[in-house]
Structures are given as C-alpha cells and as structure tokens.
Short mmCIF file of N, CA and C and ligand atoms in Angstrom, two decimals:
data_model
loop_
_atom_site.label_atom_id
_atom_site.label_comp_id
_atom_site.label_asym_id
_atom_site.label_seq_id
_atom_site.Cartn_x
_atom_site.Cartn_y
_atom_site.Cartn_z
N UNK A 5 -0.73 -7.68 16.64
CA UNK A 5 -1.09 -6.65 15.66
C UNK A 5 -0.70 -7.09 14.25
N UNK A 6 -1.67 -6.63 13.00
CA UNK A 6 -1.35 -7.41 11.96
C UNK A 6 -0.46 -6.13 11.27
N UNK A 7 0.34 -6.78 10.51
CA UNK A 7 1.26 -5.23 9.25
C UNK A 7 0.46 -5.62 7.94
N UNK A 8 0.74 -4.90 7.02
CA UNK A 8 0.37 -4.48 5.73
C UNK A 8 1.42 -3.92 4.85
N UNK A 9 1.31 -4.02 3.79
CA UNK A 9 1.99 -3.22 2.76
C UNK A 9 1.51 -2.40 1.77
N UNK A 10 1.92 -1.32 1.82
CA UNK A 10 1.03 0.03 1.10
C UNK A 10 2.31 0.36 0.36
N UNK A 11 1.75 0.79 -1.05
CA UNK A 11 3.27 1.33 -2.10
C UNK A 11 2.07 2.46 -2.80
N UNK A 12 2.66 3.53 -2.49
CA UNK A 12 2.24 4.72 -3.36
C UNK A 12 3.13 5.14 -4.72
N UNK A 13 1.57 4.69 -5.63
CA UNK A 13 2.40 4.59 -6.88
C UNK A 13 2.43 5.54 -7.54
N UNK A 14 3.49 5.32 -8.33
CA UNK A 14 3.67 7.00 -9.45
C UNK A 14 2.24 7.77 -9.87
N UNK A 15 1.27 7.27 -9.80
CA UNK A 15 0.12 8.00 -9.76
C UNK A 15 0.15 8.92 -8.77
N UNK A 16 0.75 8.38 -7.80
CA UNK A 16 0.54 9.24 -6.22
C UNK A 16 1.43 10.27 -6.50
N UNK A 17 2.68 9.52 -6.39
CA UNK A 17 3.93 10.67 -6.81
C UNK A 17 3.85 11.90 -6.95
N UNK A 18 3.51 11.44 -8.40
CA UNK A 18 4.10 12.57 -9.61
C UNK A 18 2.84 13.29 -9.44
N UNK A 19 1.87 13.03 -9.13
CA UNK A 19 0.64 14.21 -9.30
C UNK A 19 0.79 15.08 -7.48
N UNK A 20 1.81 14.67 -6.71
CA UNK A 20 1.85 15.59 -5.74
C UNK A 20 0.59 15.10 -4.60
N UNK A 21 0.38 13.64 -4.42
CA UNK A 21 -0.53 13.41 -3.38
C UNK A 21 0.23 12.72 -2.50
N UNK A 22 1.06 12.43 -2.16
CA UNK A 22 1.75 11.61 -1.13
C UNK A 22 1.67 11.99 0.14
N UNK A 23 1.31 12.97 0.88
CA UNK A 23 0.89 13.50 2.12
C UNK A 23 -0.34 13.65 2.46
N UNK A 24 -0.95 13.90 1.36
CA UNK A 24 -2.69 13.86 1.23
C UNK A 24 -2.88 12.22 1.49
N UNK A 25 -2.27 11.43 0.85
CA UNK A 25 -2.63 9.81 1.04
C UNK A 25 -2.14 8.79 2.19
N UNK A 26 -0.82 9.69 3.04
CA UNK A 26 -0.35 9.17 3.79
C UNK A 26 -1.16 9.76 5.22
N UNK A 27 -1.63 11.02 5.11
CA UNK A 27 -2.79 11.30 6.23
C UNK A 27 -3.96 10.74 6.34
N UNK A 28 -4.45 9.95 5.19
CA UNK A 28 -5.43 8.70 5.28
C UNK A 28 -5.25 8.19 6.20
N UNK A 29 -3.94 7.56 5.90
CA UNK A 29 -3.88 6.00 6.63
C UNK A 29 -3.30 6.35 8.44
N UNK A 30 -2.69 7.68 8.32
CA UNK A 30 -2.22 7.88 9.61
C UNK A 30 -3.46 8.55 10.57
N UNK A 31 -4.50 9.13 10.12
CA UNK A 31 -5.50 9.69 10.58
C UNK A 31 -6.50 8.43 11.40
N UNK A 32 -6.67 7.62 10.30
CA UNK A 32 -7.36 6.37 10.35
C UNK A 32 -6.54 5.80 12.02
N UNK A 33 -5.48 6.26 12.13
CA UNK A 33 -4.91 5.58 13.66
C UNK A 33 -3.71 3.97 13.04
N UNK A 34 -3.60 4.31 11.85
CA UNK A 34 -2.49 2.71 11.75
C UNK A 34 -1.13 3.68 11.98
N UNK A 35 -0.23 2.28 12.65
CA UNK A 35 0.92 2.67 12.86
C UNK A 35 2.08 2.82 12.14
N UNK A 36 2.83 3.52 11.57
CA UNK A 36 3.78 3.54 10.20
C UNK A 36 5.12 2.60 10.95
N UNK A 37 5.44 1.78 10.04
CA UNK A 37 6.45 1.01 10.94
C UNK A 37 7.48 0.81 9.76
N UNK A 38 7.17 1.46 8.80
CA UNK A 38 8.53 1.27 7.73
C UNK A 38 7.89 2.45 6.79
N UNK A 39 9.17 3.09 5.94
CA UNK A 39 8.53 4.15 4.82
C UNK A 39 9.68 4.26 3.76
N UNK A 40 10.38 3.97 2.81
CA UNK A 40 10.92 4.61 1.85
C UNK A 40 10.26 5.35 0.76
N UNK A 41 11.20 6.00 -0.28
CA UNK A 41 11.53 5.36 -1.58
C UNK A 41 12.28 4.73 -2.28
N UNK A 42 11.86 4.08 -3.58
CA UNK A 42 12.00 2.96 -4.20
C UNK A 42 12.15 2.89 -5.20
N UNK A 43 12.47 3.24 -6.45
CA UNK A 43 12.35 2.92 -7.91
C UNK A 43 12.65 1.38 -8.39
N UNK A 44 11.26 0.65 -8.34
CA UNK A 44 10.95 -0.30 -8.66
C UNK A 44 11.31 -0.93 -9.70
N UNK A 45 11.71 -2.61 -9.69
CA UNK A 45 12.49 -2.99 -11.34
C UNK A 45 11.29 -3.86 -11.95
N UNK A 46 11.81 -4.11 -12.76
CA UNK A 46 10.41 -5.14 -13.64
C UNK A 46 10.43 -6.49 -13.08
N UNK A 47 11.83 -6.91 -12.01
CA UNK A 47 11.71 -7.90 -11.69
C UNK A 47 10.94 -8.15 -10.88
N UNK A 48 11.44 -7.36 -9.72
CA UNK A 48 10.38 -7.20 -8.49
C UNK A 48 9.01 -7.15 -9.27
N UNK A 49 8.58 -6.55 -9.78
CA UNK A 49 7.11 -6.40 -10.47
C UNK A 49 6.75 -7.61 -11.25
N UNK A 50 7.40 -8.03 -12.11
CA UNK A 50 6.73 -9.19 -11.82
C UNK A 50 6.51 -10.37 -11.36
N UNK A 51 7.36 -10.05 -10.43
CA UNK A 51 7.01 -11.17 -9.08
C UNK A 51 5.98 -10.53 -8.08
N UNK A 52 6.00 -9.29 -7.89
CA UNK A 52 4.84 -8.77 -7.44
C UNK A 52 3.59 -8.75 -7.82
N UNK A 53 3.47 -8.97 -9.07
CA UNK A 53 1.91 -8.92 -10.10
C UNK A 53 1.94 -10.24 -10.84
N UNK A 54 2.67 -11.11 -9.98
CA UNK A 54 2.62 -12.82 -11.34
C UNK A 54 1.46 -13.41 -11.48
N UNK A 55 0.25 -12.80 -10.29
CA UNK A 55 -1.08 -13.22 -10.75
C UNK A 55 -2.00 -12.41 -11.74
N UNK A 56 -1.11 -11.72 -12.11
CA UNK A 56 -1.83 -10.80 -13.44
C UNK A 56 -0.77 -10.93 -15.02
N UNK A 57 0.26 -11.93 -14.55
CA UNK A 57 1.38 -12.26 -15.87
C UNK A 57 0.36 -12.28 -17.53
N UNK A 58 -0.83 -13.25 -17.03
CA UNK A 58 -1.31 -13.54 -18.55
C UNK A 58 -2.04 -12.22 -19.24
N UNK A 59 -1.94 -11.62 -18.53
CA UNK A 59 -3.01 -10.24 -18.81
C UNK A 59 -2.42 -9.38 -19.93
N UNK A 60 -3.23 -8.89 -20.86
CA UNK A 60 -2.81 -8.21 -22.21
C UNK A 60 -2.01 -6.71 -21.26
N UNK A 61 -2.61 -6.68 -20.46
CA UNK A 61 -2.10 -5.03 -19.75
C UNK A 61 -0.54 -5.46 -18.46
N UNK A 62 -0.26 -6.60 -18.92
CA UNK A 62 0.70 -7.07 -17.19
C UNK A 62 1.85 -5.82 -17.48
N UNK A 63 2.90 -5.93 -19.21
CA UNK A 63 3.81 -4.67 -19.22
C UNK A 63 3.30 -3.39 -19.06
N UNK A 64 2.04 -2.99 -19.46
CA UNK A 64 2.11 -1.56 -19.42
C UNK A 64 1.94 -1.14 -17.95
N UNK A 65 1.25 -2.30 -17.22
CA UNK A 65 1.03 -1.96 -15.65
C UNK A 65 2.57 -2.11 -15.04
N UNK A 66 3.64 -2.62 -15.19
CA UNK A 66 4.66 -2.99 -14.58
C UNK A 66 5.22 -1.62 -15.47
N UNK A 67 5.34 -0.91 -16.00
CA UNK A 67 5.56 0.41 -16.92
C UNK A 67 5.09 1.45 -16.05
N UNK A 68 3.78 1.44 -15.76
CA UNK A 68 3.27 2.32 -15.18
C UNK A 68 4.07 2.70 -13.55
N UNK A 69 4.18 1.11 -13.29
CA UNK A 69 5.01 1.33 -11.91
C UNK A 69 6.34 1.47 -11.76
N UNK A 70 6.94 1.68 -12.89
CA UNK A 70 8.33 2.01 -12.85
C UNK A 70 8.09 3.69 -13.46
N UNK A 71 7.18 4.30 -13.69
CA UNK A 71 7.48 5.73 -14.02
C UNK A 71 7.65 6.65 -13.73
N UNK A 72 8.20 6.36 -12.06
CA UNK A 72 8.67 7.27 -11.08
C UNK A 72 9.13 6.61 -10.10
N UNK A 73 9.68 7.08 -9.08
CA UNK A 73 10.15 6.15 -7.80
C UNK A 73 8.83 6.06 -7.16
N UNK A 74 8.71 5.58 -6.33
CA UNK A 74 7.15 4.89 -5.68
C UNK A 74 7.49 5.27 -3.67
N UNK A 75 6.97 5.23 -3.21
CA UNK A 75 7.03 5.36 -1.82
C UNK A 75 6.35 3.81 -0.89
N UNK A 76 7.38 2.98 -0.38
CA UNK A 76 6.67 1.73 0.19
C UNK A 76 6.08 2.18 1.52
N UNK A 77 5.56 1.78 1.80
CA UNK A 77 5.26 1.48 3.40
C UNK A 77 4.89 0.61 4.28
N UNK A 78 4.91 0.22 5.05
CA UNK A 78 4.44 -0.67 5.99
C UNK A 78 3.59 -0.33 7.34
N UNK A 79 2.86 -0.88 7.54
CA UNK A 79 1.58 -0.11 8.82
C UNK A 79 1.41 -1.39 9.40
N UNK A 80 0.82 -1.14 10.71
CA UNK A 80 0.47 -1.93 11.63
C UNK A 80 -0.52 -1.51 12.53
N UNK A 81 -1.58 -2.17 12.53
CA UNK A 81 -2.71 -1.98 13.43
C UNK A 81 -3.74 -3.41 13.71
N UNK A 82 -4.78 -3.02 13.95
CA UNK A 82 -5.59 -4.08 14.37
C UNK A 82 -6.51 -4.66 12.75
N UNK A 83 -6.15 -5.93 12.65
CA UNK A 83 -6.69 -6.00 11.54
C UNK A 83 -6.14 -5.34 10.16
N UNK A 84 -4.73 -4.65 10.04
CA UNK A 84 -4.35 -3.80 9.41
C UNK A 84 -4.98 -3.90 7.54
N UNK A 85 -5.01 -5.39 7.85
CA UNK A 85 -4.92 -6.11 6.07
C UNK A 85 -6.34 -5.20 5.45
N UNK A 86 -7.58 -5.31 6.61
CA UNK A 86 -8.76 -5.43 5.95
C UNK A 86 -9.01 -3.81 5.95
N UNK A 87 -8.54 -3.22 6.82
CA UNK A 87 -9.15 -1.80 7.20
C UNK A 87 -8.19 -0.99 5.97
N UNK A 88 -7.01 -1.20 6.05
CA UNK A 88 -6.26 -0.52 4.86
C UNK A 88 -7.28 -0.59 3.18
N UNK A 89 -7.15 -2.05 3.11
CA UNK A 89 -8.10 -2.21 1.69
C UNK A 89 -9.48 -1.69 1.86
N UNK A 90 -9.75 -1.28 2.56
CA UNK A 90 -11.39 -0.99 2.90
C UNK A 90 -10.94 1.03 2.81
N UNK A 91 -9.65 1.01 3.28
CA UNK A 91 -10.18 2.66 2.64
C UNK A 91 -9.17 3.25 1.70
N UNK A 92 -8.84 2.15 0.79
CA UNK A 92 -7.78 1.91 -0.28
C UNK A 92 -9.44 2.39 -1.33
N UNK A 93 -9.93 1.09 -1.07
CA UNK A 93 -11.22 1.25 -2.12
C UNK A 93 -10.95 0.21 -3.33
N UNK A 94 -11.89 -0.05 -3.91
CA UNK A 94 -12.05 -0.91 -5.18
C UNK A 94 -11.26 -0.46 -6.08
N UNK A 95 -9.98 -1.94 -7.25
CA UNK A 95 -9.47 -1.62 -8.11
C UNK A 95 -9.47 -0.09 -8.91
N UNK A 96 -10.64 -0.04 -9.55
CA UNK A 96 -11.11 0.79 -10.49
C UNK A 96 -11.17 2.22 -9.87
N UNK A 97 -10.87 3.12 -10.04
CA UNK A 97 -10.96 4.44 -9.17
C UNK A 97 -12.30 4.85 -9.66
N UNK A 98 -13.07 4.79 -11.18
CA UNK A 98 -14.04 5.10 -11.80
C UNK A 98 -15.27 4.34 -10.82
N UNK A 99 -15.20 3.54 -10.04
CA UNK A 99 -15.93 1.97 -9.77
C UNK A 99 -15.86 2.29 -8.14
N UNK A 100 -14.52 2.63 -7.62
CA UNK A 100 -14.37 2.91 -6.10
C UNK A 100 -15.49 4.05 -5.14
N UNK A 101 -15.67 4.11 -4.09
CA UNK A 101 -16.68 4.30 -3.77
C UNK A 101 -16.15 6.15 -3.36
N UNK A 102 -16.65 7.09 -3.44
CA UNK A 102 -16.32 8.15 -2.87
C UNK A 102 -16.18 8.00 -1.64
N UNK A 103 -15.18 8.96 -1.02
CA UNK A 103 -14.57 8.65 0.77
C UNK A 103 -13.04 7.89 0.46
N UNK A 104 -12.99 6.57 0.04
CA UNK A 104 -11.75 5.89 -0.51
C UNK A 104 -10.47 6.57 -1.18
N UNK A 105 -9.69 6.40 -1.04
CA UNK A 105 -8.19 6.89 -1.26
C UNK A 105 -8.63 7.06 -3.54
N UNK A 106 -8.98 6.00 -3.82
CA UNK A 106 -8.93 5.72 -5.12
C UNK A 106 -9.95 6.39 -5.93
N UNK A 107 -11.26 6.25 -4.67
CA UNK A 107 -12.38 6.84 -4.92
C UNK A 107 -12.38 8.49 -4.98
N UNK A 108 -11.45 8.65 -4.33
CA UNK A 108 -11.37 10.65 -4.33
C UNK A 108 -10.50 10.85 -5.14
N UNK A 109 -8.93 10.24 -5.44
CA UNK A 109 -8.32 10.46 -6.67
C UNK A 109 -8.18 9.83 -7.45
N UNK A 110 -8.64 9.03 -7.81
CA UNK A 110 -8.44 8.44 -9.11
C UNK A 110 -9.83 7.91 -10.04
N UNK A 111 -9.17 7.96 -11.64
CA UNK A 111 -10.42 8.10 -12.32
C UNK A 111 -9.92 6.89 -13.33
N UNK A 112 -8.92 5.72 -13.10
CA UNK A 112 -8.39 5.04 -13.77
C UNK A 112 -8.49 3.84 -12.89
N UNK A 113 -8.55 2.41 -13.97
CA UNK A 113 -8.22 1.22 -13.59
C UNK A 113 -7.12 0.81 -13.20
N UNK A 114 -5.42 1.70 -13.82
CA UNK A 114 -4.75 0.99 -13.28
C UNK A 114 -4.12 2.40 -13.09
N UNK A 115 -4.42 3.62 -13.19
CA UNK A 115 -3.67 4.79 -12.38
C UNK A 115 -4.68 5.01 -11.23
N UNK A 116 -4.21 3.95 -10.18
CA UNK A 116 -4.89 3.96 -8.76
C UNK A 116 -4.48 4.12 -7.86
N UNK A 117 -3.38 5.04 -7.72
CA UNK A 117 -2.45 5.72 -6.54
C UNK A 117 -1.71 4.68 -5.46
N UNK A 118 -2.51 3.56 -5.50
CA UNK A 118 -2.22 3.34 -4.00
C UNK A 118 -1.92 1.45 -4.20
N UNK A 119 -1.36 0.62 -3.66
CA UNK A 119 -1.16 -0.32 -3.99
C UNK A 119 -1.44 -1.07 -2.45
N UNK A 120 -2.40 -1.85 -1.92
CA UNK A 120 -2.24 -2.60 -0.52
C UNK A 120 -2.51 -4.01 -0.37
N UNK A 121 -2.08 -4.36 0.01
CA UNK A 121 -1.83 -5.93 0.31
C UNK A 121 -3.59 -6.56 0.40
N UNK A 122 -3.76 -7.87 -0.07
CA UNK A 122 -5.39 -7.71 -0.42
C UNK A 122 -5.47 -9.40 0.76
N UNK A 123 -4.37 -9.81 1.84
CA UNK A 123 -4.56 -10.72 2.08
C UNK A 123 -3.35 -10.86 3.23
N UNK A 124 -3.62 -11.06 4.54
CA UNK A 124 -2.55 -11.72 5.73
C UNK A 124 -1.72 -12.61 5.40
N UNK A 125 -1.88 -13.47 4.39
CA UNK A 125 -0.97 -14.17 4.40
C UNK A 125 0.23 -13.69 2.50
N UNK A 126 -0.61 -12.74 2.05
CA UNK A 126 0.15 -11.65 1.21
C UNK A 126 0.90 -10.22 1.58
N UNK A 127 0.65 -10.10 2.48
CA UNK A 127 0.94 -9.03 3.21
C UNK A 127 2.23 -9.35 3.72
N UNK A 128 2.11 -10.70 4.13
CA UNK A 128 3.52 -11.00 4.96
C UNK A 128 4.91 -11.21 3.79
N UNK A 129 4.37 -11.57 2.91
CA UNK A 129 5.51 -11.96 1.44
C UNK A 129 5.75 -10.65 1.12
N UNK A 130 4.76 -9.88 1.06
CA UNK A 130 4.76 -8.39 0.00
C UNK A 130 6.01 -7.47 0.93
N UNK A 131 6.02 -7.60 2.35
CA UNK A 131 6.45 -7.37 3.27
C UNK A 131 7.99 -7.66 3.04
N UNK A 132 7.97 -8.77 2.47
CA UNK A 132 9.46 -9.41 2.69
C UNK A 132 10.08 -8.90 1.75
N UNK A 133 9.32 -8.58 0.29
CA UNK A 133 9.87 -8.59 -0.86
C UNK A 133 10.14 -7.00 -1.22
N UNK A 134 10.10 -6.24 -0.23
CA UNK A 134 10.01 -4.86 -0.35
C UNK A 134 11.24 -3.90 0.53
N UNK A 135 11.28 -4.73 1.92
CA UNK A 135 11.58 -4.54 3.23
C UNK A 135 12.65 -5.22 3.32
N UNK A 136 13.54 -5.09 3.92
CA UNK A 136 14.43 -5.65 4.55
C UNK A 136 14.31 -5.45 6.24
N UNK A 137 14.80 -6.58 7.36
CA UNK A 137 14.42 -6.48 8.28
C UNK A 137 14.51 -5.46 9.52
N UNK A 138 16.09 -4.69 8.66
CA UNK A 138 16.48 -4.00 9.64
C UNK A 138 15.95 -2.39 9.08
N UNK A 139 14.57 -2.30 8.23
CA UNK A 139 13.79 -1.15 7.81
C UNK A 139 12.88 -0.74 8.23
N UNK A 140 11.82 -2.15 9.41
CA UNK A 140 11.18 -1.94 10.06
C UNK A 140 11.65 -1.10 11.42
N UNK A 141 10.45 -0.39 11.72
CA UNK A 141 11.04 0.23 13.66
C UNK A 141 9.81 0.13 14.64
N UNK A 142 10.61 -0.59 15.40
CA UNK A 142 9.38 -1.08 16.49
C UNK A 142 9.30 0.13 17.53
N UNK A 143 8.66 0.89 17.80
CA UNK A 143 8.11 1.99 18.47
C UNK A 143 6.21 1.79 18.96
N UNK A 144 6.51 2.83 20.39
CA UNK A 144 5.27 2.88 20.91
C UNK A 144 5.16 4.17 20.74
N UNK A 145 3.38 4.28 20.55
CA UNK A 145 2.75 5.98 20.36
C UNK A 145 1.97 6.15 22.05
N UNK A 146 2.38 7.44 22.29
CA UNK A 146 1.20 7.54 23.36
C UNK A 146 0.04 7.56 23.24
N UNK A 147 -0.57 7.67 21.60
CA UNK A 147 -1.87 7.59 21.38
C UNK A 147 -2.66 6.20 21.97
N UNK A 148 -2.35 5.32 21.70
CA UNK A 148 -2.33 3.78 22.16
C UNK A 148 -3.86 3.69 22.27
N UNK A 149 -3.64 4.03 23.77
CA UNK A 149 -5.42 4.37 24.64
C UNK A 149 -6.33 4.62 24.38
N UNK A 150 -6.05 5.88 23.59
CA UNK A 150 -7.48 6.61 22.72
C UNK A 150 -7.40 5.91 21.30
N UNK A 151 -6.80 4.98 20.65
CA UNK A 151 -6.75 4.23 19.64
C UNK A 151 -7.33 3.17 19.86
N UNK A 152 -7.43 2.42 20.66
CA UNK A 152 -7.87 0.75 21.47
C UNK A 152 -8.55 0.89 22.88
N UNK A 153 -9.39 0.04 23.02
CA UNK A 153 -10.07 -0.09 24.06
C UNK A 153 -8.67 -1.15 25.28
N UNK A 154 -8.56 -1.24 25.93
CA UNK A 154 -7.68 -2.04 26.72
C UNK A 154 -8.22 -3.36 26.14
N UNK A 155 -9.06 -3.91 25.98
CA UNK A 155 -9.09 -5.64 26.07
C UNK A 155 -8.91 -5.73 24.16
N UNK A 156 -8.78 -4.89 23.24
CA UNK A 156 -8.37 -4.94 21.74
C UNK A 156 -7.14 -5.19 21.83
N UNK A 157 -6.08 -4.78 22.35
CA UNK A 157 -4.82 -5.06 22.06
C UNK A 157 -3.84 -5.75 23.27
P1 TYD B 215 -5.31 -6.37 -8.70
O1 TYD B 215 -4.33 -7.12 -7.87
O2 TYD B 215 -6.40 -7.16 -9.39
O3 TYD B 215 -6.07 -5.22 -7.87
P2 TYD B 215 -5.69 -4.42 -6.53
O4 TYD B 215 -4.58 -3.44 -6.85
O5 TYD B 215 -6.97 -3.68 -6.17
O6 TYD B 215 -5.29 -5.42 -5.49
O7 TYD B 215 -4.54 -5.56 -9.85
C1 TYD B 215 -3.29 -4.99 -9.60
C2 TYD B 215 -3.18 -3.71 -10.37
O8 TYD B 215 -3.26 -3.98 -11.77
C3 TYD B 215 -4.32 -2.71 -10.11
O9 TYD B 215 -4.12 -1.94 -8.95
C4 TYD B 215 -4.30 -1.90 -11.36
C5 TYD B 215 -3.88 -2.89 -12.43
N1 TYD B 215 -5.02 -3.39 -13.22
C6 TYD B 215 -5.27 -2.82 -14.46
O10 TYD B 215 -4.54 -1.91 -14.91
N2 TYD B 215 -6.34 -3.27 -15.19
C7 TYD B 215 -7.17 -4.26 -14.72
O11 TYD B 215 -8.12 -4.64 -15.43
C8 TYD B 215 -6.90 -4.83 -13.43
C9 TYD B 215 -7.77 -5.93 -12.88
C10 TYD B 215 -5.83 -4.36 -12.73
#
C-alpha cells in the first residue's frame, strides 16, 4: 500500500473546513495513518517548497503557511499518491475542476487549502520531514473488503 502526505493549510484552518476536507479523503476509502497539528517554521518550508525558492511569491507562500497552525496527515491506500492529487485538484483553485477539494473551496493560486504530495518518491521524504516514526499507527479497518476486491491488496 502506498502513503501520502496531505497538510491542511491555514486556508483550511482558519476558514473552518478541516472536517469538510478530511471527509474527502476518508469517504474516498484512504486510510488515516498519522494526523496532527503543526505550526510550521520557515525552515521546514523552505525545504519543503525549495523547488519554488526562485519564485518572486516563495516568502509570501512560506507566510501564508505559517499563518496558522496547519493540520499534517498521512493516508494510505492503493495508489494513495495519484488518487489523493486527483481529488486535491489542480494548483489554482480558480483553474481546478469542480468536485475537487480546491475546486469547491478555493478561488486562489496559492490559498489552496490543501497541500499533497505530487510524487511516490516525494511522498516518502515529505513523510519523513513532517512525521516522526513513532506518529505513524499501523491499524486494520473492517471496511477492508468492501474497499478492495481480494486480488487488489
Ligand atoms: P506547486 O508545488 O507548484 O503546486 P501543488 O501545491 O499543486 O503541488 O506549488 C506549491 C504551492 O505554491 C501551491 O500549492 C500554491 C503556491 N503557488 C503560488 O502561490 N503561486 C503559483 O504561481 C504557484 C505555481 C504555486
């Protein structure tokens, strides 16, 4: 089973969607296998966003994500990386498709509620750099069955 990393950002927060956004992803059938909060530093951020360092917007976005505590998470399901970003929705909330987390609330490029890992082998770093090991919890759901066909998992 693959994990992911989902950080609900002060967009999410502070406007009071954090249960509305976390029944997305739990509805959808992924498994929650880690959850805090976090008040994020600029360091972490920009080691989290160093592929956006040269960008005229890198402080105000690393601003934006320090303007409240943030909620991390971690999920696990089949494919977790692609299905999360697929109902995360496109950067742009203006641009994202209606149905999408970003696409139903958000009307901003970088107030986009929701933050998810865009890659398996990013997912696993984003993972590290968030998490500590003993934050994950390995648990079984009885849902299982009606989630997966027997020969999927
Ligand atoms: P990026 O990693 O390109 O997108 P995503 O979050 O969809 O993986 O960008 C990281 C964040 O930076 C993005 O969620 C919002 C912000 N951002 C802006 O504010 N303006 C921009 O033009 C871009 C590309 C991103």
């Amino acid at each position: 089973m693959e994990k992911t990393l989902v950080i609900l950002k002060p967009s999410c927060v502070m406007r009071g969607l954090i249960g509305e956004v976390l029944t997305r992803f739990e509805r959808k059938g992924l498994h929650l296998i880690g959850l805090k909060m976090a008040q994020l530093t600029d360091e972490q951020l920009s080691e989290h966003y160093a592929h956006l360092a040269g960008k005229p917007f890198f402080q105000m976005l690393k601003d934006a994500m320090m303007a409240s505590p943030v909620i991390v998470c971690a999920f696990e399901g089949l494919d977790a990386v692609e299905v999360v970003r697929s109902i995360t929705g496109a950067t742009n909330g203006r641009k994202a498709a209606a149905g999408t987390i970003r696409g139903d609330f958000s009307i901003s490029g970088q107030e986009n509620i929701v933050h998810a890992s865009d890659s398996v082998e990013n997912a696993k770093i984003e993972l590290k750099r968030f998490f500590k090991d003993d934050e994950f919890f390995e648990y079984s759901t009885p849902m299982m069955p009606f989630l997966y066909a027997g020969d999927e998992v």
